[in-house]
C-alpha atoms as a printed R data frame, in Angstrom:
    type eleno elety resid chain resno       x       y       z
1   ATOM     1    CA   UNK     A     1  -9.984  11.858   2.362
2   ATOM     2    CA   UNK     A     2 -10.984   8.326   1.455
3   ATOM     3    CA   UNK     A     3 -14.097   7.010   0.787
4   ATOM     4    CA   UNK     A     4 -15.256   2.952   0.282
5   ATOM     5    CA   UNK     A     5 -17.456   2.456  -2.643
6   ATOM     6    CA   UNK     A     6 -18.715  -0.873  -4.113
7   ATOM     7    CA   UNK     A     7 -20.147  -1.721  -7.767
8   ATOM     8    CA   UNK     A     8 -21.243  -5.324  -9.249
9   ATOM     9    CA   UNK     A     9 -19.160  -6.231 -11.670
10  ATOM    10    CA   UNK     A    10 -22.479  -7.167 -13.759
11  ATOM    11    CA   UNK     A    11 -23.313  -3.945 -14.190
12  ATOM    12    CA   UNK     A    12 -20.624  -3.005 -15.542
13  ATOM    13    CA   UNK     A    13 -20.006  -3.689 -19.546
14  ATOM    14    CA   UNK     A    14 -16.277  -3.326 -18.579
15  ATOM    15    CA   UNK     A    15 -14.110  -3.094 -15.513
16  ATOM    16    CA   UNK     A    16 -12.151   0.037 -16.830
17  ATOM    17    CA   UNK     A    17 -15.479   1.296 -17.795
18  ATOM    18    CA   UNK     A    18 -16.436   1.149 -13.956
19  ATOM    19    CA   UNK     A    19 -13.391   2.866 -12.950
20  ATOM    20    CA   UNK     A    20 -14.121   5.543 -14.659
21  ATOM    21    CA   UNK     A    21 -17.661   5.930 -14.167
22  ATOM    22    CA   UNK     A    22 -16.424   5.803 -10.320
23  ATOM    23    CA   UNK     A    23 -13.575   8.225 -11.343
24  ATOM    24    CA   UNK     A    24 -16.235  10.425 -12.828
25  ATOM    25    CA   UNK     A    25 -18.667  10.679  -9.912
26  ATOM    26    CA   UNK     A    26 -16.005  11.674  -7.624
27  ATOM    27    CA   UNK     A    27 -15.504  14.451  -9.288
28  ATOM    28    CA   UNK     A    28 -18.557  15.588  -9.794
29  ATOM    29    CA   UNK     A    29 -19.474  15.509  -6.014
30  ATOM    30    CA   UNK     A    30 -16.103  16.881  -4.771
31  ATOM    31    CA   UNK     A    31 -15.640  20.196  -2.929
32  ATOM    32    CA   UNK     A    32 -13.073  22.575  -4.444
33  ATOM    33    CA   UNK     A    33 -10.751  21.971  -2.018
34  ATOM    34    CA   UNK     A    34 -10.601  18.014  -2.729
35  ATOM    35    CA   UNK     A    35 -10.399  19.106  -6.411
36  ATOM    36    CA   UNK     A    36  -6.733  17.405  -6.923
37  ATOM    37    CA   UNK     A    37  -5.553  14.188  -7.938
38  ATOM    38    CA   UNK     A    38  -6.688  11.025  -6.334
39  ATOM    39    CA   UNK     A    39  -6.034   6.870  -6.598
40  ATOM    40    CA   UNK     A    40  -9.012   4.774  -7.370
41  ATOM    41    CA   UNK     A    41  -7.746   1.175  -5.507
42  ATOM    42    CA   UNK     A    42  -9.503  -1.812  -6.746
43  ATOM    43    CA   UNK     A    43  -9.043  -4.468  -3.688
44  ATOM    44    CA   UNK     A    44 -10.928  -7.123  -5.476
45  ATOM    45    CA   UNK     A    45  -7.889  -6.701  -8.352
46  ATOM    46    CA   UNK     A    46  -5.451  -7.714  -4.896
47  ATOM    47    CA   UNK     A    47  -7.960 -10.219  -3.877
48  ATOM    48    CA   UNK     A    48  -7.682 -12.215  -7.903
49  ATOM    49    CA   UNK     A    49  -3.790 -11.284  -7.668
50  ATOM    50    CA   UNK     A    50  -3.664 -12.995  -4.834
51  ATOM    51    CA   UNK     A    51  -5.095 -16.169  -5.383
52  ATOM    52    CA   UNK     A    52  -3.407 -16.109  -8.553
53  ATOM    53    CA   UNK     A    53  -0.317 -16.203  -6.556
54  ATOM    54    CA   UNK     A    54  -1.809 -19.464  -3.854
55  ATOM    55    CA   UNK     A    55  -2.331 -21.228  -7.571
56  ATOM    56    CA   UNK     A    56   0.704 -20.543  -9.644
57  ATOM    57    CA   UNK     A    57   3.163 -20.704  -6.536
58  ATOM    58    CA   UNK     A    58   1.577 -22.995  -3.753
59  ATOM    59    CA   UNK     A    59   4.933 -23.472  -2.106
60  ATOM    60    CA   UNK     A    60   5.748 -19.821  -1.816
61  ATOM    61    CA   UNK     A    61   4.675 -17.920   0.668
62  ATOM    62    CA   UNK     A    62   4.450 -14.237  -0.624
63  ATOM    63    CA   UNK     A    63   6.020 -11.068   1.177
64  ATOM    64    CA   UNK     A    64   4.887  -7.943   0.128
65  ATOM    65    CA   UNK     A    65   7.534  -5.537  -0.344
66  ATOM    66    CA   UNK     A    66   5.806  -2.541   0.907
67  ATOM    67    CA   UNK     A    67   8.185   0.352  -0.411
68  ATOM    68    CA   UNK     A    68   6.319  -0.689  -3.691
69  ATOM    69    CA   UNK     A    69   2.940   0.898  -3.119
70  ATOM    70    CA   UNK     A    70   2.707   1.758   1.114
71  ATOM    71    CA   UNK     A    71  -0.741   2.669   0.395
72  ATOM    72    CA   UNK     A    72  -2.626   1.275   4.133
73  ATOM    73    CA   UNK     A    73  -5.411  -0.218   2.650
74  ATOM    74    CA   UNK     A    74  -3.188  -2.182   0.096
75  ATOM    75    CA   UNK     A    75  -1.364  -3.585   3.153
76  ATOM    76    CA   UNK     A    76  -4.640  -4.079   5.376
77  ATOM    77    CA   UNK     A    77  -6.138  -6.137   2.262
78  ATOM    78    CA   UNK     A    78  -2.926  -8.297   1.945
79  ATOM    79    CA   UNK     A    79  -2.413  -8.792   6.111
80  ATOM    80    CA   UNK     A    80  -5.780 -10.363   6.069
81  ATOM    81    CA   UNK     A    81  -5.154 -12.601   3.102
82  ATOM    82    CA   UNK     A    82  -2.243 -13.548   5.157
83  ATOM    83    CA   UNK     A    83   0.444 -12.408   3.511
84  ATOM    84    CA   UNK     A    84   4.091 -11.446   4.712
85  ATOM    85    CA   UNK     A    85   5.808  -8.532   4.640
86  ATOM    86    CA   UNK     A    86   9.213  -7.183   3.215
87  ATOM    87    CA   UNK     A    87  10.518  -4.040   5.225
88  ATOM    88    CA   UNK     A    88  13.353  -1.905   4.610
89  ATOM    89    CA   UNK     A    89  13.155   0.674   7.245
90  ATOM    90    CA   UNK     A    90  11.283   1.421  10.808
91  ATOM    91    CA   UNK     A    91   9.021   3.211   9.115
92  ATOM    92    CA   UNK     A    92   7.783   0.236   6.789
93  ATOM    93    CA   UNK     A    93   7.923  -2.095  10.335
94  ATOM    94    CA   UNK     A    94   5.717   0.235  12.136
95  ATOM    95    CA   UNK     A    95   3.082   0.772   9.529
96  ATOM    96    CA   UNK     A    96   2.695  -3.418   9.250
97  ATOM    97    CA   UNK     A    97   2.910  -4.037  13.039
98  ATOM    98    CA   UNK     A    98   0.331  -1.009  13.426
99  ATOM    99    CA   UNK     A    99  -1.984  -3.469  11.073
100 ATOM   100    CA   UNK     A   100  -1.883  -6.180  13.992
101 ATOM   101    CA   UNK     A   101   0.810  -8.194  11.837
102 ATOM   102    CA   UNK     A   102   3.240 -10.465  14.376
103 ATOM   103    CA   UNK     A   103   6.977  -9.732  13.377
104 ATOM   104    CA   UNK     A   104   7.463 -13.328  12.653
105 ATOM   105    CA   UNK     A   105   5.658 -12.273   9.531
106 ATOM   106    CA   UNK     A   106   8.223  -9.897   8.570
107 ATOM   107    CA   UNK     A   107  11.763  -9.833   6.691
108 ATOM   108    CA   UNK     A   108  13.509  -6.404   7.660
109 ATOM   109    CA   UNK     A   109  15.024  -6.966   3.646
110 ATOM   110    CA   UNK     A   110  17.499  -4.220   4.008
111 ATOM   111    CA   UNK     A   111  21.259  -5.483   3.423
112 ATOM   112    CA   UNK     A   112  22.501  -1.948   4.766
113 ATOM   113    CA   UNK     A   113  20.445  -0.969   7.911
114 ATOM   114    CA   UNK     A   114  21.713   2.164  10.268
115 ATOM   115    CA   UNK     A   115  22.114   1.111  13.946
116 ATOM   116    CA   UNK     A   116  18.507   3.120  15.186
117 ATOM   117    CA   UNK     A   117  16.702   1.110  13.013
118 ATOM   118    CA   UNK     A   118  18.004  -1.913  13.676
119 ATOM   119    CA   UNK     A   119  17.922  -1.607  17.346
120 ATOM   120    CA   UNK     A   120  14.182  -0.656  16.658
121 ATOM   121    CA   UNK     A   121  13.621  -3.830  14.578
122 ATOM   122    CA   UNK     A   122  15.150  -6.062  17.889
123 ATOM   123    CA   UNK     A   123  12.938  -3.903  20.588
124 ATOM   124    CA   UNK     A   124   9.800  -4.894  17.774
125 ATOM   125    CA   UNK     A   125  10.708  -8.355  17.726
126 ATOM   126    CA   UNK     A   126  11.600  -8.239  14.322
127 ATOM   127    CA   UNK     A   127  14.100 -11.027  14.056
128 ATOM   128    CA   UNK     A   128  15.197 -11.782  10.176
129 ATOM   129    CA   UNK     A   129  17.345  -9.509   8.178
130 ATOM   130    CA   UNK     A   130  19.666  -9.705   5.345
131 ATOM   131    CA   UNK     A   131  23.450  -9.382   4.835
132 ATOM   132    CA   UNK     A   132  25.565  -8.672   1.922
133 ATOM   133    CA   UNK     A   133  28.826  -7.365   3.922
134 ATOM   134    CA   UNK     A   134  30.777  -8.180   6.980
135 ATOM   135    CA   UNK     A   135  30.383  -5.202   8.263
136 ATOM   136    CA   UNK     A   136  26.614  -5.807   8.564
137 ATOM   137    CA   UNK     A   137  27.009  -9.235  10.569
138 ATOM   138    CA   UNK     A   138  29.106  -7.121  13.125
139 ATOM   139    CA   UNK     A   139  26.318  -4.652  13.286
140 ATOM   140    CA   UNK     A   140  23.541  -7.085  13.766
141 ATOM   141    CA   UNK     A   141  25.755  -8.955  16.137
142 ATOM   142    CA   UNK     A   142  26.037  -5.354  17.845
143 ATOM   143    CA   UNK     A   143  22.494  -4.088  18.123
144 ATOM   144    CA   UNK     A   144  20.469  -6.929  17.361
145 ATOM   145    CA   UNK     A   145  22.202 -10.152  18.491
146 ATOM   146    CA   UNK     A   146  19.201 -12.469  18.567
147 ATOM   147    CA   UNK     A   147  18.387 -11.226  14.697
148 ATOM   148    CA   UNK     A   148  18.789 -14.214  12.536
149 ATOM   149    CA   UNK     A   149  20.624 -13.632   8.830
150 ATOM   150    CA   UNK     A   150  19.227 -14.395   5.364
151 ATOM   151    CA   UNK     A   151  22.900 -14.195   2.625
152 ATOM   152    CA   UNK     A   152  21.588 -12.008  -0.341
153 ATOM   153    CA   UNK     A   153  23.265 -13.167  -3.371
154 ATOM   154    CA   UNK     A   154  23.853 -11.523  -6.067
155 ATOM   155    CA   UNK     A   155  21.278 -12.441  -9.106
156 ATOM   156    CA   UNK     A   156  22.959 -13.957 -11.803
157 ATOM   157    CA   UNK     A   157  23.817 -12.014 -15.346
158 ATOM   158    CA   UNK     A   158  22.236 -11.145 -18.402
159 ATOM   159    CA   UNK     A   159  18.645 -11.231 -16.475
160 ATOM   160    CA   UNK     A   160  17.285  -8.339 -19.213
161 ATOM   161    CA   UNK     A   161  15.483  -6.494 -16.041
162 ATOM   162    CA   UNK     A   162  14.696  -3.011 -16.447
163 ATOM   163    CA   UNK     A   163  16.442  -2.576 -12.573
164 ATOM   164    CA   UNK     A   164  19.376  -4.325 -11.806
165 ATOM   165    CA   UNK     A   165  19.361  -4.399  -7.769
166 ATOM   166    CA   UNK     A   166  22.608  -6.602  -8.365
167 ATOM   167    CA   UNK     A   167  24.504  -4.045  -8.753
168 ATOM   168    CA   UNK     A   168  23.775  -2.445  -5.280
169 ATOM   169    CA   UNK     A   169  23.150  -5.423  -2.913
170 ATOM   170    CA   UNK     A   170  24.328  -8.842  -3.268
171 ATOM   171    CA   UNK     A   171  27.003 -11.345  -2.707
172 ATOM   172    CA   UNK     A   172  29.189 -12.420  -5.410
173 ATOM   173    CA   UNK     A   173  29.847 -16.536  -5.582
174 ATOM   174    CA   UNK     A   174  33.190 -15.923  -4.433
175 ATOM   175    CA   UNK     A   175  32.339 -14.223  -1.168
176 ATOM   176    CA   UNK     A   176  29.794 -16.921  -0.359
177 ATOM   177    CA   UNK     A   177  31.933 -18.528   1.912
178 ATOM   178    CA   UNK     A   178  33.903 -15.710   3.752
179 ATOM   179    CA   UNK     A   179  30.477 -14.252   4.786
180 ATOM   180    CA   UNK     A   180  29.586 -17.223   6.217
181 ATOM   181    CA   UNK     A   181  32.632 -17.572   7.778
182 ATOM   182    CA   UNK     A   182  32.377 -14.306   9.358
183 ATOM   183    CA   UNK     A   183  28.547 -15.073  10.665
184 ATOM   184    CA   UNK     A   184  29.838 -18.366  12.166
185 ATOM   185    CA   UNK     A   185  33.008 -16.551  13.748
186 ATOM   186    CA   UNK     A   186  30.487 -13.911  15.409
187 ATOM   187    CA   UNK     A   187  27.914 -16.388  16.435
188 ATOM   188    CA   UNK     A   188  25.447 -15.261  14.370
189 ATOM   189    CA   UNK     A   189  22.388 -17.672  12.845
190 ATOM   190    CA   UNK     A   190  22.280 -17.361   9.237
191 ATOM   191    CA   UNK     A   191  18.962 -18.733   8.338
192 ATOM   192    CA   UNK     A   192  18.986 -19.311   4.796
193 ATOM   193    CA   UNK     A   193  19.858 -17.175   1.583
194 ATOM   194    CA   UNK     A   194  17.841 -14.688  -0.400
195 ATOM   195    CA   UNK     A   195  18.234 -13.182  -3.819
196 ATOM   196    CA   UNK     A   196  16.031 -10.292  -5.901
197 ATOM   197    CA   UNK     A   197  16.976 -10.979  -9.868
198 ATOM   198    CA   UNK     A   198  15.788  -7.278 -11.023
199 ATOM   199    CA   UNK     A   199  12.227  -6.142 -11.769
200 ATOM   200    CA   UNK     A   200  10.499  -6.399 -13.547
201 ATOM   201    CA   UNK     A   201  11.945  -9.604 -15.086
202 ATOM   202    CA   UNK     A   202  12.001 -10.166 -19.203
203 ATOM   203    CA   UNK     A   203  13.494 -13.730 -19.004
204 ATOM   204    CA   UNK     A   204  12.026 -15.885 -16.346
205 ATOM   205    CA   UNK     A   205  14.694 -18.295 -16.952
206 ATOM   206    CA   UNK     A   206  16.826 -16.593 -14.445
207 ATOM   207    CA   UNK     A   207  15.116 -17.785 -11.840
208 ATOM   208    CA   UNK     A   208  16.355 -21.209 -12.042
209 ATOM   209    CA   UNK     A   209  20.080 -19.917 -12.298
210 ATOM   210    CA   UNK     A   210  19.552 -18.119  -9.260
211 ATOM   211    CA   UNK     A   211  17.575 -21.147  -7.043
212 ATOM   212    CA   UNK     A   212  20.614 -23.090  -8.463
213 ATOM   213    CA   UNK     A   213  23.362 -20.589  -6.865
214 ATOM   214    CA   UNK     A   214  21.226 -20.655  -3.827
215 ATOM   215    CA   UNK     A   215  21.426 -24.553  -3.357
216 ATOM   216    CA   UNK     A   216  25.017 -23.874  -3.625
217 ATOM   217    CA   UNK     A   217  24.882 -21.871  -0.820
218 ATOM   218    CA   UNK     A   218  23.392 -23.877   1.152
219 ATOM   219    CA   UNK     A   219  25.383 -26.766   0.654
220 ATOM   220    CA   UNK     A   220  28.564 -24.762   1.301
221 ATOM   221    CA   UNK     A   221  27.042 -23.627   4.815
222 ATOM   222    CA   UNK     A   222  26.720 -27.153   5.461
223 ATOM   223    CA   UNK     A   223  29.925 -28.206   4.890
224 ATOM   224    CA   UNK     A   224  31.295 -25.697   6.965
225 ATOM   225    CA   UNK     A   225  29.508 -27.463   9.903
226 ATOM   226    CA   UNK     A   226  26.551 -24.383  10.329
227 ATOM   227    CA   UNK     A   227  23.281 -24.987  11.534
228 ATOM   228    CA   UNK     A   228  21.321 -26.345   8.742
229 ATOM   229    CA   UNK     A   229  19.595 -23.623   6.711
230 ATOM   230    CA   UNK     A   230  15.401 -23.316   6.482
231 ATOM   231    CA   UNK     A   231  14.768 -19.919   4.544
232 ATOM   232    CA   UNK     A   232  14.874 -19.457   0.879
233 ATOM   233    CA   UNK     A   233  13.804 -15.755  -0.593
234 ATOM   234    CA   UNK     A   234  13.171 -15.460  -4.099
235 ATOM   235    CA   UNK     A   235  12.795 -12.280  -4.107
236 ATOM   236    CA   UNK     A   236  10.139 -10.262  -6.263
237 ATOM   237    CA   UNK     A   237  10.512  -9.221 -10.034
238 ATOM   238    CA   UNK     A   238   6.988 -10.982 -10.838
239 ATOM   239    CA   UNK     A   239   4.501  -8.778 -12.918
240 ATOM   240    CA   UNK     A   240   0.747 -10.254 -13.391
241 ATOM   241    CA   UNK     A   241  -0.749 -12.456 -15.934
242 ATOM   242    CA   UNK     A   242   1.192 -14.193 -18.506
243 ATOM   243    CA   UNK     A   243   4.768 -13.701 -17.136
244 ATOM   244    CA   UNK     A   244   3.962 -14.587 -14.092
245 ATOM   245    CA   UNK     A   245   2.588 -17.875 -14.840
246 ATOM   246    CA   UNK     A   246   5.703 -18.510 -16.947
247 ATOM   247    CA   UNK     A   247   8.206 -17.229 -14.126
248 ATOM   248    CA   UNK     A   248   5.737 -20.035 -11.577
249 ATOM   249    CA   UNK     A   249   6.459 -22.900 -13.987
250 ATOM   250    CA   UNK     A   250  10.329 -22.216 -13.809
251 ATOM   251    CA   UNK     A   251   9.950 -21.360  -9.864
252 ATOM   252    CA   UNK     A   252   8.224 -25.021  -9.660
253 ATOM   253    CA   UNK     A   253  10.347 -26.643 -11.417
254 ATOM   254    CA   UNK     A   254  14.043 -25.130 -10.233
255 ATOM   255    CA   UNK     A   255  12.633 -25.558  -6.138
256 ATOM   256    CA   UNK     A   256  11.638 -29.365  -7.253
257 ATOM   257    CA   UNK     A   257  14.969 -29.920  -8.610
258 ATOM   258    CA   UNK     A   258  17.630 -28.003  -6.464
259 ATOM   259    CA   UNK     A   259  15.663 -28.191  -2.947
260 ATOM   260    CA   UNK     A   260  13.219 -31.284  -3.752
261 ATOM   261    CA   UNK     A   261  15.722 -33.233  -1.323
262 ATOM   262    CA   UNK     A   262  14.851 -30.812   1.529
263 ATOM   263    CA   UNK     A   263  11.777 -30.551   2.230
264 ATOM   264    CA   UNK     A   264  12.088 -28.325   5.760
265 ATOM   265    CA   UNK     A   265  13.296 -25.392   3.476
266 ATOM   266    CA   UNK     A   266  10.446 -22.189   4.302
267 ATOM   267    CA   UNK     A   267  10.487 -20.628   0.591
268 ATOM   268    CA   UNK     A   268   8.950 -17.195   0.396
269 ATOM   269    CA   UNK     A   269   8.872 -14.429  -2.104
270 ATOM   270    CA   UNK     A   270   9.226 -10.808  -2.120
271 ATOM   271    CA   UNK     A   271   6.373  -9.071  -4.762
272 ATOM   272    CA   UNK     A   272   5.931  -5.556  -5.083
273 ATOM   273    CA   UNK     A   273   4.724  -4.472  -8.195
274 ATOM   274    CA   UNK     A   274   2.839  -7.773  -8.641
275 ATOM   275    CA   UNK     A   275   0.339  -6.592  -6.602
276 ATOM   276    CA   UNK     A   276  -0.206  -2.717  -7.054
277 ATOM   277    CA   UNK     A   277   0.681  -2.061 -10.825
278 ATOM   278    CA   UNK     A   278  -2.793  -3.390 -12.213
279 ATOM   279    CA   UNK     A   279  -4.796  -2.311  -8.768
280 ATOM   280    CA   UNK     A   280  -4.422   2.054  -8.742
281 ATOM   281    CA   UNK     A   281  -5.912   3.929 -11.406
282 ATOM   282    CA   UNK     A   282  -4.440   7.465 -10.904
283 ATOM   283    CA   UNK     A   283  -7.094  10.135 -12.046
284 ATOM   284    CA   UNK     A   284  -5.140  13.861 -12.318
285 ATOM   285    CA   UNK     A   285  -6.089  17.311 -13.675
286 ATOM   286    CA   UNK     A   286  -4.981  19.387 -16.374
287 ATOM   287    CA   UNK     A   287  -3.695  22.489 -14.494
288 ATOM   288    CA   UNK     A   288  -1.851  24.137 -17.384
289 ATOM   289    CA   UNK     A   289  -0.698  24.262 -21.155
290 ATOM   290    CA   UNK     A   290   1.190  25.311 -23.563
291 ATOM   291    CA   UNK     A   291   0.824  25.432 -27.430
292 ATOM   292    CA   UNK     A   292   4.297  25.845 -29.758
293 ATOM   293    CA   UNK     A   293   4.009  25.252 -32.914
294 ATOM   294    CA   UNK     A   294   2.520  22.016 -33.292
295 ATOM   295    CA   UNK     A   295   3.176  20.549 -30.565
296 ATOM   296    CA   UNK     A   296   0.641  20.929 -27.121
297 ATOM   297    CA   UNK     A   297   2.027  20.231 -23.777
298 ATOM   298    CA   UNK     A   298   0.134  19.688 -20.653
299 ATOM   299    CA   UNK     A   299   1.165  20.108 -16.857
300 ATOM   300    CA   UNK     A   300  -0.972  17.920 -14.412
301 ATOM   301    CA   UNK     A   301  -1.459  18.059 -10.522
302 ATOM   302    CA   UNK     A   302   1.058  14.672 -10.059
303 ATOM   303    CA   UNK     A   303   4.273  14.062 -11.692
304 ATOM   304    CA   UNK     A   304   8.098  12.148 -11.190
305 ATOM   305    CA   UNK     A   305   8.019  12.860  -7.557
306 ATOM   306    CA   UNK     A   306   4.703  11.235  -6.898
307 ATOM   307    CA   UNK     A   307   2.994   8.639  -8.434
308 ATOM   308    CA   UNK     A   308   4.863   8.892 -11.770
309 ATOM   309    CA   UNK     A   309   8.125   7.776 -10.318
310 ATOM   310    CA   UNK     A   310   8.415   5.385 -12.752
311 ATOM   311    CA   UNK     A   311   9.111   7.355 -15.595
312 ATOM   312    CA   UNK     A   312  12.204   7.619 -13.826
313 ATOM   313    CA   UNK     A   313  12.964   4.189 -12.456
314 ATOM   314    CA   UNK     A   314  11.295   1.750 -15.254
315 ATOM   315    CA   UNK     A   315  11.156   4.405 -17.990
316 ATOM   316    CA   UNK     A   316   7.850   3.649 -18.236
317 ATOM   317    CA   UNK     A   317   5.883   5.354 -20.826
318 ATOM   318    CA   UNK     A   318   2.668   6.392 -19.597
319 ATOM   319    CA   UNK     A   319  -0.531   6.807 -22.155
320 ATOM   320    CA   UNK     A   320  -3.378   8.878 -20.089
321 ATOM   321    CA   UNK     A   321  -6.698   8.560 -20.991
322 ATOM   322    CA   UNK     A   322  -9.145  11.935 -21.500
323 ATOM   323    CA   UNK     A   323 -12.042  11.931 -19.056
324 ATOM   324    CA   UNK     A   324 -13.706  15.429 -20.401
């Protein structure tokens, strides 16, 4: 069950003190049935995040990547803010296009795709993928022939990310060129490149080495007498607030520099956590302890194969406030 609420924020001495008076009176009214853990979402938190994003990166057109946080109402709030969308599955396509989204609006960002979903993605009119591998331009050219290609390059080294995606998906510099090759053999548009440098990012200064490669790119494609290329995917990595303007002022700066001289180039990026991390506040009961010794251990109604994931994936180390 989901309910809408609304507060004014000057009524409230704090925002996380609204939360949990919110969290609070949920509780209190709820049957025993709907006595389990629940998500308080904040869309005026996506609504700040996102014109935080219009300000810092003006140029970039942001795609949401929605295995992040496929929470409906998160994707509802960023469709009508006019956002993109980064899908890596059928299932991820049909919950945007169920929101009324056109598929020119979305990236199926998914280097390895199985046939089904691919010829699902061409029957949507879901037309932009990535590539990584040869076999995957004799695929598209297979099940999706009118499917135009984004090159995902690898991110560069020593990026100091908590999870490296370079070292599952990604073109090395040295098979830049044969995987163009073997796009322009099959007839195949390639579009323009892409790259994800790992998230969430602890030196923004990658970005510019990976913009740079990406320039690169495209100026190899062009000498081999392709189609000039109009995409450019930065992929995600961002977190909010201070990082992210610092990660914007590189962005700016590396795009001025290594694609100032072509102006046609669509640049888009790929956040995730950007836009979710600071927006759910996950309220969850105590349904157990255990005391040994001194130490006091607590089992809750949520754990690493729900919301707490990332323990597992960005070791995250969680510190829950007491409600009682």
């Amino acid at each position: 069950d989901k309910k809408l609420l609304s507060y004014t924020r000057r009524n409230a001495l704090k925002e996380k003190d609204a939360v949990t008076d919110l969290i609070r009176s949920i509780i209190a009214t709820s049957s025993p049935v709907q006595r389990t853990a629940f998500h308080v979402f904040r869309i005026d938190n996506v609504l700040e995040l996102y014109s935080a994003w219009r300000r810092g990166l003006p140029d970039v057109r942001p795609y949401y990547a929605v295995k992040c946080n496929p929470e409906p109402a998160l994707l509802g709030a960023l469709a009508e803010l006019g956002a993109g969308f980064d899908c890596a599955s059928r299932a991820e396509i049909e919950a945007v296009l169920a929101l009324g989204v056109p598929p020119s609006s979305i990236v199926y960002a998914n280097p390895c795709k199985s046939e089904p979903h691919l010829e699902y993605a061409a029957a949507a009119g879901v037309n932009l993928t990535t590539y990584d591998t040869e076999e995957e331009v004799a695929k598209v050219k297979r099940c999706h022939p009118r499917c135009e290609l984004l090159l995902r390059l690898k991110g560069p080294d020593g990026s100091e990310t908590t999870c490296d995606l370079g070292t599952k998906y990604g073109a090395r510099a040295d098979e830049v060129v044969p995987l163009l090759r073997a796009a322009q053999r099959a007839g195949v548009t390639v579009a323009g490149v892409s790259f994800h440098v790992g998230s969430p990012v602890a030196r923004v200064g990658v970005y510019r080495a990976a913009i740079e490669s990406a320039r690169a790119a495209f100026d190899e494609a062009a000498a081999l007498g392709m189609p000039p290329m109009r995409v450019l995917d930065i992929g995600g990595g961002f977190t909010a607030g201070a990082s992210f303007d610092d990660a914007a002022a590189v962005i700016n700066d590396a795009l001025a520099r290594s694609f100032g001289d072509l102006p046609c180039v669509e640049v888009i990026g790929e956040p995730g956590r950007y836009f979710c991390e600071t927006a759910f506040t996950l309220a969850a009961r105590v349904i157990g302890k255990r005391t040994r010794g001194e130490v006091r251990e607590y089992w809750i109604d949520d754990g690493l194969y729900g919301s707490l994931n990332n323990i597992l994936m960005d070791h995250k180390v969680q510190r829950p406030t007491p409600l009682a």
